[in-house]
Amino acid sequence: MLNEPCLEKLREARNLLAFSYGSDSTALFYLLQRAKIDFDLALVNYASRKNSEIEQNEALKLAKKFKKRIFIRKAPSFKSNFEKNARDFRYKFFDELCYEFSYTNLILAHNLNDKFEWFLMQLSKGAGLLELNGFDEMDKRENYLIIRPLLNTAKNEILSFLKKEDIFFFKDESNDDESFFRNYIRKRFAQPFVSEFKEGLKKSFSYMKKDIKNLYESQNKEFNGILLCKIDESVIAKNAKKLGFVLSAKQRKEALKGDCVLSHRLGLCYTQNRALLFLYEKVSKIPKKDKENFRKAKIPPLLRAYLFKNKINPQDFLNFLNS
């Protein structure tokens, strides 16, 4: 059930599992245990359901039983747009944990149904190929890697595993509330489709991934941490993710306006009808000789500090651009 390349990344690494005691994260917990993967737990208590405190207490017992460290944070009461605010809250929590405790991987229990739900949600709003593909087995963030070992596993396969092994988990009754858009898509469209056509769906997502690689990634180039790609909103957002940044809709629009710094750390500039993405650097002073070399080579101003700090020769960079 677990993706082997994902397991290879998790072995001998510091891993944090996003845990809720629902079916998916519980199955992943035991599958990782069987694969002898070491990990700790992170749980967000939204206190929005009658079982929230019970689930938290049971998660504490489970962590103690398997000698795992567990981090718990209670969310505030979100007055509106619960799905987005809850997502932002938990990822901020995960970001902080990974940074503070040097976790190299964040393990998420997204499965094939989740991926198809995302596909349908994006399709309903209007989306291009890159947005429809959603997330992959591995996505880079600024300080860690997101890993989804169950992404090619259907929900019914997960439930069958739990039933066969007689493993306890909590059912989240909020998943039945169709006032949430994701739940509406899940119950009306995604769930019945995956149940009947999961094997074809797995193949389709695999083909889509290859097509994206051929159509977009084959045009991308990298040089000493600088990513070069075509000027396209979706392609820029995809490359930003490679550097660990998930761009908001507002940032994606801002990115197309010209050279800029996004999220205070992502540098973006344009040259020769292509986009350059890199981790933005600041230096107190660039020597006059280097400044002149950068000017003569027509290096974008935002990029100069990065080249200087990383000791990259302007001519080497130009050769990369023109290769």
mmCIF file of C-alpha atoms in Angstrom:
data_model
loop_
_atom_site.group_PDB
_atom_site.id
_atom_site.type_symbol
_atom_site.label_atom_id
_atom_site.label_comp_id
_atom_site.label_asym_id
_atom_site.label_seq_id
_atom_site.Cartn_x
_atom_site.Cartn_y
_atom_site.Cartn_z
ATOM 1 C CA MET A 1 0.000 0.000 0.000
ATOM 2 C CA LEU A 2 2.847 2.386 0.758
ATOM 3 C CA ASN A 3 4.773 4.035 -2.067
ATOM 4 C CA GLU A 4 8.311 2.594 -2.088
ATOM 5 C CA PRO A 5 10.144 5.783 -3.197
ATOM 6 C CA CYS A 6 8.393 7.559 -0.308
ATOM 7 C CA LEU A 7 9.588 4.900 2.122
ATOM 8 C CA GLU A 8 13.147 5.328 0.882
ATOM 9 C CA LYS A 9 12.949 9.039 1.691
ATOM 10 C CA LEU A 10 11.572 8.317 5.159
ATOM 11 C CA ARG A 11 14.207 5.793 6.186
ATOM 12 C CA GLU A 12 16.971 7.241 8.357
ATOM 13 C CA ALA A 13 15.238 10.654 8.450
ATOM 14 C CA ARG A 14 13.443 12.783 11.036
ATOM 15 C CA ASN A 15 9.751 12.380 10.284
ATOM 16 C CA LEU A 16 6.562 13.992 11.580
ATOM 17 C CA LEU A 17 3.171 12.366 10.897
ATOM 18 C CA ALA A 18 0.098 14.621 10.747
ATOM 19 C CA PHE A 19 -2.306 12.546 12.842
ATOM 20 C CA SER A 20 -6.030 12.859 13.532
ATOM 21 C CA TYR A 21 -7.026 9.309 14.581
ATOM 22 C CA GLY A 22 -9.275 9.176 11.533
ATOM 23 C CA SER A 23 -9.153 6.198 9.181
ATOM 24 C CA ASP A 24 -6.410 7.461 6.847
ATOM 25 C CA SER A 25 -3.851 8.686 9.388
ATOM 26 C CA THR A 26 -4.509 5.675 11.642
ATOM 27 C CA ALA A 27 -3.884 3.231 8.795
ATOM 28 C CA LEU A 28 -0.745 5.150 7.852
ATOM 29 C CA PHE A 29 0.438 5.058 11.482
ATOM 30 C CA TYR A 30 0.337 1.244 11.578
ATOM 31 C CA LEU A 31 1.702 0.786 8.060
ATOM 32 C CA LEU A 32 4.693 2.990 8.890
ATOM 33 C CA GLN A 33 5.211 1.007 12.092
ATOM 34 C CA ARG A 34 5.293 -2.230 10.102
ATOM 35 C CA ALA A 35 7.762 -0.700 7.653
ATOM 36 C CA LYS A 36 9.967 0.211 10.646
ATOM 37 C CA ILE A 37 9.820 3.933 9.841
ATOM 38 C CA ASP A 38 10.562 6.202 12.791
ATOM 39 C CA PHE A 39 8.226 9.181 13.267
ATOM 40 C CA ASP A 40 6.575 11.510 15.769
ATOM 41 C CA LEU A 41 3.002 12.821 15.760
ATOM 42 C CA ALA A 42 1.323 16.201 15.339
ATOM 43 C CA LEU A 43 -2.392 16.619 16.085
ATOM 44 C CA VAL A 44 -4.638 19.665 15.742
ATOM 45 C CA ASN A 45 -7.688 19.746 17.996
ATOM 46 C CA TYR A 46 -10.347 21.925 16.377
ATOM 47 C CA ALA A 47 -12.733 21.322 19.309
ATOM 48 C CA SER A 48 -15.559 21.405 16.781
ATOM 49 C CA ARG A 49 -17.011 17.943 17.422
ATOM 50 C CA LYS A 50 -18.242 16.045 20.474
ATOM 51 C CA ASN A 51 -15.394 13.507 20.208
ATOM 52 C CA SER A 52 -12.577 16.082 19.865
ATOM 53 C CA GLU A 53 -11.308 15.738 23.454
ATOM 54 C CA ILE A 54 -11.723 11.953 23.438
ATOM 55 C CA GLU A 55 -9.730 11.700 20.196
ATOM 56 C CA GLN A 56 -6.963 13.860 21.662
ATOM 57 C CA ASN A 57 -6.758 11.712 24.800
ATOM 58 C CA GLU A 58 -6.710 8.492 22.784
ATOM 59 C CA ALA A 59 -3.958 9.896 20.558
ATOM 60 C CA LEU A 60 -1.916 10.643 23.694
ATOM 61 C CA LYS A 61 -2.387 7.030 24.832
ATOM 62 C CA LEU A 62 -1.390 5.690 21.418
ATOM 63 C CA ALA A 63 1.755 7.833 21.361
ATOM 64 C CA LYS A 64 2.686 6.621 24.850
ATOM 65 C CA LYS A 65 2.064 2.983 23.922
ATOM 66 C CA PHE A 66 4.398 3.196 20.917
ATOM 67 C CA LYS A 67 6.877 5.539 22.649
ATOM 68 C CA LYS A 68 6.356 8.408 20.249
ATOM 69 C CA ARG A 69 6.534 12.123 20.852
ATOM 70 C CA ILE A 70 3.258 13.908 20.147
ATOM 71 C CA PHE A 71 2.623 17.614 19.642
ATOM 72 C CA ILE A 72 -0.915 18.939 20.121
ATOM 73 C CA ARG A 73 -2.316 22.370 19.391
ATOM 74 C CA LYS A 74 -5.876 23.584 19.912
ATOM 75 C CA ALA A 75 -7.302 25.710 17.131
ATOM 76 C CA PRO A 76 -9.348 28.847 17.736
ATOM 77 C CA SER A 77 -12.991 29.005 16.744
ATOM 78 C CA PHE A 78 -13.135 30.000 13.082
ATOM 79 C CA LYS A 79 -16.167 32.192 12.404
ATOM 80 C CA SER A 80 -16.112 31.792 8.627
ATOM 81 C CA ASN A 81 -14.387 29.890 5.802
ATOM 82 C CA PHE A 82 -13.579 26.997 8.125
ATOM 83 C CA GLU A 83 -11.860 24.794 5.530
ATOM 84 C CA LYS A 84 -9.305 27.415 4.478
ATOM 85 C CA ASN A 85 -8.677 28.783 7.961
ATOM 86 C CA ALA A 86 -8.298 25.297 9.417
ATOM 87 C CA ARG A 87 -5.862 24.338 6.671
ATOM 88 C CA ASP A 88 -3.788 27.498 7.147
ATOM 89 C CA PHE A 89 -3.728 26.949 10.918
ATOM 90 C CA ARG A 90 -2.530 23.352 10.763
ATOM 91 C CA TYR A 91 0.149 24.009 8.137
ATOM 92 C CA LYS A 92 1.490 26.891 10.197
ATOM 93 C CA PHE A 93 1.670 24.468 13.132
ATOM 94 C CA PHE A 94 3.477 21.871 11.000
ATOM 95 C CA ASP A 95 5.868 24.515 9.635
ATOM 96 C CA GLU A 96 6.787 25.598 13.139
ATOM 97 C CA LEU A 97 7.353 22.046 14.360
ATOM 98 C CA CYS A 98 9.506 21.082 11.383
ATOM 99 C CA TYR A 99 11.608 24.223 11.792
ATOM 100 C CA GLU A 100 11.964 24.049 15.580
ATOM 101 C CA PHE A 101 12.656 20.326 15.857
ATOM 102 C CA SER A 102 14.476 19.835 12.523
ATOM 103 C CA TYR A 103 12.050 17.376 10.966
ATOM 104 C CA THR A 104 13.086 16.709 7.387
ATOM 105 C CA ASN A 105 9.777 15.154 6.310
ATOM 106 C CA LEU A 106 6.105 15.852 7.048
ATOM 107 C CA ILE A 107 4.032 12.731 6.364
ATOM 108 C CA LEU A 108 0.431 13.257 5.230
ATOM 109 C CA ALA A 109 -2.265 10.609 4.783
ATOM 110 C CA HIS A 110 -3.742 11.926 1.525
ATOM 111 C CA ASN A 111 -5.041 9.102 -0.642
ATOM 112 C CA LEU A 112 -6.346 8.538 -4.176
ATOM 113 C CA ASN A 113 -9.829 9.772 -3.228
ATOM 114 C CA ASP A 114 -8.368 13.013 -1.870
ATOM 115 C CA LYS A 115 -6.440 13.533 -5.083
ATOM 116 C CA PHE A 116 -9.533 12.987 -7.226
ATOM 117 C CA GLU A 117 -11.601 15.273 -4.980
ATOM 118 C CA TRP A 118 -9.031 18.006 -5.542
ATOM 119 C CA PHE A 119 -9.158 17.331 -9.288
ATOM 120 C CA LEU A 120 -12.944 17.745 -9.359
ATOM 121 C CA MET A 121 -12.905 20.825 -7.132
ATOM 122 C CA GLN A 122 -10.391 22.539 -9.405
ATOM 123 C CA LEU A 123 -12.247 21.376 -12.513
ATOM 124 C CA SER A 124 -15.475 22.895 -11.183
ATOM 125 C CA LYS A 125 -13.791 26.302 -10.767
ATOM 126 C CA GLY A 126 -11.822 26.323 -14.021
ATOM 127 C CA ALA A 127 -8.229 25.104 -13.984
ATOM 128 C CA GLY A 128 -5.282 24.198 -16.171
ATOM 129 C CA LEU A 129 -3.377 20.928 -16.312
ATOM 130 C CA LEU A 130 -0.957 21.802 -13.504
ATOM 131 C CA GLU A 131 -3.750 22.783 -11.096
ATOM 132 C CA LEU A 132 -5.760 19.664 -11.937
ATOM 133 C CA ASN A 133 -2.834 17.459 -11.008
ATOM 134 C CA GLY A 134 -2.908 18.932 -7.493
ATOM 135 C CA PHE A 135 -0.349 17.348 -5.214
ATOM 136 C CA ASP A 136 2.274 14.661 -5.746
ATOM 137 C CA GLU A 137 3.737 11.907 -3.577
ATOM 138 C CA MET A 138 6.487 14.367 -2.658
ATOM 139 C CA ASP A 139 6.261 18.160 -2.474
ATOM 140 C CA LYS A 140 9.092 20.379 -1.306
ATOM 141 C CA ARG A 141 8.466 23.106 1.227
ATOM 142 C CA GLU A 142 10.997 25.700 2.323
ATOM 143 C CA ASN A 143 12.438 23.685 5.236
ATOM 144 C CA TYR A 144 11.125 20.160 4.743
ATOM 145 C CA LEU A 145 9.601 17.670 2.320
ATOM 146 C CA ILE A 146 5.919 16.708 2.317
ATOM 147 C CA ILE A 147 5.535 12.979 1.708
ATOM 148 C CA ARG A 148 2.256 11.202 0.901
ATOM 149 C CA PRO A 149 2.887 7.419 0.925
ATOM 150 C CA LEU A 150 -0.824 6.553 0.436
ATOM 151 C CA LEU A 151 -1.530 8.855 -2.493
ATOM 152 C CA ASN A 152 -2.047 5.963 -4.937
ATOM 153 C CA THR A 153 -4.230 3.998 -2.502
ATOM 154 C CA ALA A 154 -8.024 4.209 -2.657
ATOM 155 C CA LYS A 155 -10.102 4.888 0.452
ATOM 156 C CA ASN A 156 -11.841 1.515 0.271
ATOM 157 C CA GLU A 157 -8.434 -0.207 0.306
ATOM 158 C CA ILE A 158 -7.545 1.709 3.470
ATOM 159 C CA LEU A 159 -10.825 0.777 5.143
ATOM 160 C CA SER A 160 -10.379 -2.879 4.137
ATOM 161 C CA PHE A 161 -6.926 -2.901 5.742
ATOM 162 C CA LEU A 162 -8.277 -1.432 8.995
ATOM 163 C CA LYS A 163 -11.127 -3.928 9.091
ATOM 164 C CA LYS A 164 -8.913 -6.920 8.317
ATOM 165 C CA GLU A 165 -6.409 -5.951 11.018
ATOM 166 C CA ASP A 166 -9.159 -4.965 13.481
ATOM 167 C CA ILE A 167 -7.607 -1.529 14.003
ATOM 168 C CA PHE A 168 -9.651 1.085 15.850
ATOM 169 C CA PHE A 169 -10.125 4.606 14.466
ATOM 170 C CA PHE A 170 -12.528 7.502 14.949
ATOM 171 C CA LYS A 171 -15.120 8.393 12.327
ATOM 172 C CA ASP A 172 -15.259 12.128 11.676
ATOM 173 C CA GLU A 173 -18.954 12.938 11.441
ATOM 174 C CA SER A 174 -18.171 16.374 9.989
ATOM 175 C CA ASN A 175 -17.243 14.578 6.745
ATOM 176 C CA ASP A 176 -20.963 13.995 6.216
ATOM 177 C CA ASP A 177 -21.759 17.719 6.240
ATOM 178 C CA GLU A 178 -22.325 18.669 2.600
ATOM 179 C CA SER A 179 -22.304 22.380 3.390
ATOM 180 C CA PHE A 180 -18.520 22.006 3.055
ATOM 181 C CA PHE A 181 -17.656 22.037 -0.651
ATOM 182 C CA ARG A 182 -15.120 19.201 -0.387
ATOM 183 C CA ASN A 183 -17.657 16.966 1.349
ATOM 184 C CA TYR A 184 -20.249 17.775 -1.320
ATOM 185 C CA ILE A 185 -17.814 16.807 -4.096
ATOM 186 C CA ARG A 186 -16.737 13.717 -2.175
ATOM 187 C CA LYS A 187 -20.183 12.281 -1.487
ATOM 188 C CA ARG A 188 -21.915 13.226 -4.735
ATOM 189 C CA PHE A 189 -19.148 12.548 -7.260
ATOM 190 C CA ALA A 190 -15.689 11.430 -6.116
ATOM 191 C CA GLN A 191 -16.529 8.544 -3.819
ATOM 192 C CA PRO A 192 -18.804 6.604 -6.198
ATOM 193 C CA PHE A 193 -16.430 7.204 -9.143
ATOM 194 C CA VAL A 194 -13.298 5.995 -7.327
ATOM 195 C CA SER A 195 -15.139 2.960 -5.968
ATOM 196 C CA GLU A 196 -15.989 1.849 -9.510
ATOM 197 C CA PHE A 197 -13.029 3.085 -11.565
ATOM 198 C CA LYS A 198 -10.032 3.289 -9.204
ATOM 199 C CA GLU A 199 -7.630 1.284 -11.389
ATOM 200 C CA GLY A 200 -8.296 3.447 -14.456
ATOM 201 C CA LEU A 201 -8.019 6.552 -12.297
ATOM 202 C CA LYS A 202 -4.609 5.495 -10.999
ATOM 203 C CA LYS A 203 -3.408 5.020 -14.582
ATOM 204 C CA SER A 204 -4.861 8.379 -15.670
ATOM 205 C CA PHE A 205 -3.067 10.268 -12.907
ATOM 206 C CA SER A 206 0.144 8.448 -13.804
ATOM 207 C CA TYR A 207 -0.219 9.459 -17.481
ATOM 208 C CA MET A 208 -1.053 13.026 -16.485
ATOM 209 C CA LYS A 209 2.094 13.232 -14.382
ATOM 210 C CA LYS A 210 4.196 12.054 -17.340
ATOM 211 C CA ASP A 211 2.477 14.521 -19.685
ATOM 212 C CA ILE A 212 3.178 17.395 -17.300
ATOM 213 C CA LYS A 213 6.806 16.357 -17.141
ATOM 214 C CA ASN A 214 7.026 16.299 -20.940
ATOM 215 C CA LEU A 215 5.059 19.514 -21.526
ATOM 216 C CA TYR A 216 6.414 21.694 -18.747
ATOM 217 C CA GLU A 217 9.271 20.244 -16.771
ATOM 218 C CA SER A 218 11.273 19.370 -19.883
ATOM 219 C CA GLN A 219 11.393 23.120 -20.578
ATOM 220 C CA ASN A 220 12.633 23.914 -17.077
ATOM 221 C CA LYS A 221 16.302 24.240 -16.242
ATOM 222 C CA GLU A 222 18.227 24.649 -13.005
ATOM 223 C CA PHE A 223 21.577 26.231 -12.275
ATOM 224 C CA ASN A 224 23.047 26.465 -8.762
ATOM 225 C CA GLY A 225 19.624 26.758 -7.124
ATOM 226 C CA ILE A 226 18.183 29.099 -9.789
ATOM 227 C CA LEU A 227 15.146 27.738 -11.618
ATOM 228 C CA LEU A 228 14.449 28.851 -15.188
ATOM 229 C CA CYS A 229 10.978 28.354 -16.672
ATOM 230 C CA LYS A 230 8.498 29.798 -19.154
ATOM 231 C CA ILE A 231 6.420 32.810 -18.167
ATOM 232 C CA ASP A 232 3.149 31.163 -17.199
ATOM 233 C CA GLU A 233 1.214 31.545 -13.952
ATOM 234 C CA SER A 234 0.805 27.819 -13.345
ATOM 235 C CA VAL A 235 4.368 26.949 -14.342
ATOM 236 C CA ILE A 236 5.801 29.645 -12.063
ATOM 237 C CA ALA A 237 3.656 28.389 -9.169
ATOM 238 C CA LYS A 238 4.812 24.825 -9.805
ATOM 239 C CA ASN A 239 8.461 25.869 -9.770
ATOM 240 C CA ALA A 240 7.917 27.945 -6.629
ATOM 241 C CA LYS A 241 6.788 24.732 -4.928
ATOM 242 C CA LYS A 242 10.105 23.128 -5.860
ATOM 243 C CA LEU A 243 11.783 25.826 -3.799
ATOM 244 C CA GLY A 244 9.362 25.241 -0.948
ATOM 245 C CA PHE A 245 6.782 27.993 -1.540
ATOM 246 C CA VAL A 246 3.048 27.553 -2.098
ATOM 247 C CA LEU A 247 1.832 30.720 -3.802
ATOM 248 C CA SER A 248 -1.571 32.142 -2.977
ATOM 249 C CA ALA A 249 -3.881 33.334 -5.771
ATOM 250 C CA LYS A 250 -2.854 36.915 -4.965
ATOM 251 C CA GLN A 251 0.855 36.082 -5.138
ATOM 252 C CA ARG A 252 0.406 34.265 -8.438
ATOM 253 C CA LYS A 253 -1.101 37.422 -9.955
ATOM 254 C CA GLU A 254 1.621 39.585 -8.399
ATOM 255 C CA ALA A 255 4.287 37.318 -9.855
ATOM 256 C CA LEU A 256 3.183 38.117 -13.404
ATOM 257 C CA LYS A 257 3.530 41.874 -12.920
ATOM 258 C CA GLY A 258 7.326 41.882 -12.926
ATOM 259 C CA ASP A 259 10.421 41.339 -10.800
ATOM 260 C CA CYS A 260 9.484 40.885 -7.138
ATOM 261 C CA VAL A 261 10.124 39.121 -3.840
ATOM 262 C CA LEU A 262 7.308 36.892 -2.587
ATOM 263 C CA SER A 263 6.878 35.703 1.006
ATOM 264 C CA HIS A 264 10.022 37.732 1.826
ATOM 265 C CA ARG A 265 12.197 34.839 0.569
ATOM 266 C CA LEU A 266 11.291 33.882 -2.978
ATOM 267 C CA GLY A 267 13.026 35.970 -5.609
ATOM 268 C CA LEU A 268 11.455 36.212 -9.064
ATOM 269 C CA CYS A 269 12.704 38.103 -12.075
ATOM 270 C CA TYR A 270 12.337 38.042 -15.834
ATOM 271 C CA THR A 271 14.918 37.957 -18.566
ATOM 272 C CA GLN A 272 14.964 36.835 -22.208
ATOM 273 C CA ASN A 273 11.211 36.107 -22.036
ATOM 274 C CA ARG A 274 11.701 33.582 -19.259
ATOM 275 C CA ALA A 275 11.216 33.570 -15.494
ATOM 276 C CA LEU A 276 13.938 33.014 -12.914
ATOM 277 C CA LEU A 277 13.125 31.806 -9.413
ATOM 278 C CA PHE A 278 15.590 31.640 -6.528
ATOM 279 C CA LEU A 279 15.927 32.115 -2.768
ATOM 280 C CA TYR A 280 16.221 35.860 -2.306
ATOM 281 C CA GLU A 281 19.453 37.061 -0.718
ATOM 282 C CA LYS A 282 20.558 40.344 0.797
ATOM 283 C CA VAL A 283 24.123 41.529 1.189
ATOM 284 C CA SER A 284 25.253 44.696 2.921
ATOM 285 C CA LYS A 285 27.592 45.706 0.111
ATOM 286 C CA ILE A 286 28.664 44.339 -3.264
ATOM 287 C CA PRO A 287 32.200 45.424 -4.289
ATOM 288 C CA LYS A 288 32.329 47.985 -7.077
ATOM 289 C CA LYS A 289 34.098 45.622 -9.474
ATOM 290 C CA ASP A 290 31.396 42.940 -9.056
ATOM 291 C CA LYS A 291 28.638 45.514 -9.405
ATOM 292 C CA GLU A 292 30.092 46.599 -12.719
ATOM 293 C CA ASN A 293 30.401 43.001 -13.931
ATOM 294 C CA PHE A 294 26.760 42.378 -13.076
ATOM 295 C CA ARG A 295 25.704 45.570 -14.850
ATOM 296 C CA LYS A 296 27.648 44.764 -18.012
ATOM 297 C CA ALA A 297 26.234 41.231 -18.060
ATOM 298 C CA LYS A 298 22.721 42.711 -17.663
ATOM 299 C CA ILE A 299 22.022 40.559 -14.592
ATOM 300 C CA PRO A 300 18.591 41.455 -13.111
ATOM 301 C CA PRO A 301 19.158 43.616 -9.988
ATOM 302 C CA LEU A 302 17.194 41.271 -7.702
ATOM 303 C CA LEU A 303 19.445 38.367 -8.669
ATOM 304 C CA ARG A 304 22.803 40.065 -8.147
ATOM 305 C CA ALA A 305 23.069 39.477 -4.398
ATOM 306 C CA TYR A 306 22.275 35.787 -4.914
ATOM 307 C CA LEU A 307 25.045 35.406 -7.512
ATOM 308 C CA PHE A 308 27.506 37.349 -5.358
ATOM 309 C CA LYS A 309 26.761 35.439 -2.147
ATOM 310 C CA ASN A 310 26.935 32.078 -3.909
ATOM 311 C CA LYS A 311 30.134 33.060 -5.793
ATOM 312 C CA ILE A 312 28.565 32.490 -9.210
ATOM 313 C CA ASN A 313 30.432 34.007 -12.139
ATOM 314 C CA PRO A 314 28.126 36.215 -14.281
ATOM 315 C CA GLN A 315 29.475 34.665 -17.466
ATOM 316 C CA ASP A 316 28.716 31.150 -16.199
ATOM 317 C CA PHE A 317 25.163 32.305 -15.488
ATOM 318 C CA LEU A 318 24.833 33.792 -19.000
ATOM 319 C CA ASN A 319 26.095 30.533 -20.515
ATOM 320 C CA PHE A 320 23.355 28.738 -18.581
ATOM 321 C CA LEU A 321 20.716 31.150 -19.885
ATOM 322 C CA ASN A 322 21.839 30.722 -23.467
ATOM 323 C CA SER A 323 22.417 26.982 -23.391
#
